[in-house]
Amino acid sequence: MPSKFDANNIPMPIRARIEVSRFCNLRCFSCPMGRGKIKNETLMSYDNFKKIIRLINDSVREIALFNYGEPLMNPDIAKMVKFAKDNKIETVGFHSNGLLLNKEVSKKLIKSGLDYINISIDGASNETYKKYRSGGDLNVLLKNIKDLTELKKNMRAKKPVVVAQFIVMKHNENEMDKFSDICKNIGVDKTIFKTFNAYMSGYEDRKVNLKFVPTSTKNTRYKTTKAKEISDNYTINHCMWPWENLLVNANGDIGLCFHDYNADFNLGNILRDNNWWNTENRKKILKSMLNGTNKIKICRHCSVPE
């Protein structure tokens, strides 16, 4: 960790991840939502969202409106984007499974000023897609994305940047080229291939997730298909997340990072606590991080942050 950081005097965050929905319409197998590990399921109200933006907009310039829930399940999502953009937040975006992205929602998001939307596809055939995205339908998803890109064109809008994300897994790594071809046909702006995180819902779930780890080492973040050790290419010397980023769950609870999905580290609640950033718990944890992360359970097996 750089010596300039002082756990007793932490600068205000420059980025925030605000979870506007703690519900999801899918049950993806390695996700804590899909594995039934998420607590305090709720939607963030528009009034609470406005309160949070007013608290953070002196320092934060970039926000992502998601964590593990599906942001499009919040009916106020477009209003939230517009409010953030109107209140000094320079970049606003979110990740989505895209299945609720109908034409009406797409039009509202384009008008809101949304900067980007990252949509998870993870398959070039419906059969492959459903092996991980339980409850989804690839045909519906691809139509939604194509409708969004065509609406952007018709409205002469440059934003949102539409990103198609493909998590490379054992059952879909043979469809990567076909995925790229599909993305060209539906007009996305950018494609991303992402490595599978076998520890997403916790290191203790690693063994049940081994069936998704790719067989090719070039497609994985792990040294072997047993996913016990992170590849040297993905190992980091220090993590900047708790120093620069604010993670707020839909009920206002503040987590250490996006892996702390139930805010088990108890860093406070932004809607209730006056001193919501420089809490004693945050100072204590960051002091521990300065001395090495091996003693912090959630950090011990972490790979590269998003």
PDB file of N, CA and C in Angstrom, residues 221-223 229-236 304:
ATOM      1  N   ARG A 221      -8.466 -16.809 -14.484  1.00  0.00           N
ATOM      2  CA  ARG A 221      -7.621 -16.032 -13.581  1.00  0.00           C
ATOM      3  C   ARG A 221      -6.885 -16.928 -12.579  1.00  0.00           C
ATOM      4  N   TYR A 222      -7.074 -18.237 -12.715  1.00  0.00           N
ATOM      5  CA  TYR A 222      -6.476 -19.182 -11.771  1.00  0.00           C
ATOM      6  C   TYR A 222      -5.351 -19.985 -12.420  1.00  0.00           C
ATOM      7  N   LYS A 223      -4.462 -20.490 -11.585  1.00  0.00           N
ATOM      8  CA  LYS A 223      -3.315 -21.251 -12.091  1.00  0.00           C
ATOM      9  C   LYS A 223      -3.722 -22.611 -12.635  1.00  0.00           C
ATOM     10  N   GLU A 229      -5.417 -21.198  -6.513  1.00  0.00           N
ATOM     11  CA  GLU A 229      -4.458 -20.101  -6.500  1.00  0.00           C
ATOM     12  C   GLU A 229      -4.712 -19.156  -7.668  1.00  0.00           C
ATOM     13  N   ILE A 230      -4.584 -17.860  -7.391  1.00  0.00           N
ATOM     14  CA  ILE A 230      -4.737 -16.839  -8.420  1.00  0.00           C
ATOM     15  C   ILE A 230      -3.493 -16.822  -9.302  1.00  0.00           C
ATOM     16  N   SER A 231      -3.682 -16.704 -10.604  1.00  0.00           N
ATOM     17  CA  SER A 231      -2.557 -16.608 -11.530  1.00  0.00           C
ATOM     18  C   SER A 231      -1.728 -15.371 -11.218  1.00  0.00           C
ATOM     19  N   ASP A 232      -0.445 -15.461 -11.445  1.00  0.00           N
ATOM     20  CA  ASP A 232       0.453 -14.328 -11.171  1.00  0.00           C
ATOM     21  C   ASP A 232       0.041 -13.086 -11.946  1.00  0.00           C
ATOM     22  N   ASN A 233      -0.557 -13.264 -13.111  1.00  0.00           N
ATOM     23  CA  ASN A 233      -0.983 -12.126 -13.927  1.00  0.00           C
ATOM     24  C   ASN A 233      -2.120 -11.344 -13.288  1.00  0.00           C
ATOM     25  N   TYR A 234      -2.834 -11.962 -12.344  1.00  0.00           N
ATOM     26  CA  TYR A 234      -3.993 -11.330 -11.724  1.00  0.00           C
ATOM     27  C   TYR A 234      -3.769 -10.948 -10.270  1.00  0.00           C
ATOM     28  N   THR A 235      -2.680 -11.392  -9.686  1.00  0.00           N
ATOM     29  CA  THR A 235      -2.396 -11.061  -8.301  1.00  0.00           C
ATOM     30  C   THR A 235      -1.995  -9.592  -8.187  1.00  0.00           C
ATOM     31  N   ILE A 236      -2.534  -8.916  -7.147  1.00  0.00           N
ATOM     32  CA  ILE A 236      -2.215  -7.497  -6.955  1.00  0.00           C
ATOM     33  C   ILE A 236      -1.424  -7.300  -5.666  1.00  0.00           C
ATOM     34  N   VAL A 304      -8.015  -9.663  -8.788  1.00  0.00           N
ATOM     35  CA  VAL A 304      -8.061  -8.267  -9.209  1.00  0.00           C
ATOM     36  C   VAL A 304      -9.461  -7.691  -9.014  1.00  0.00           C
TER      37      VAL A 304
END
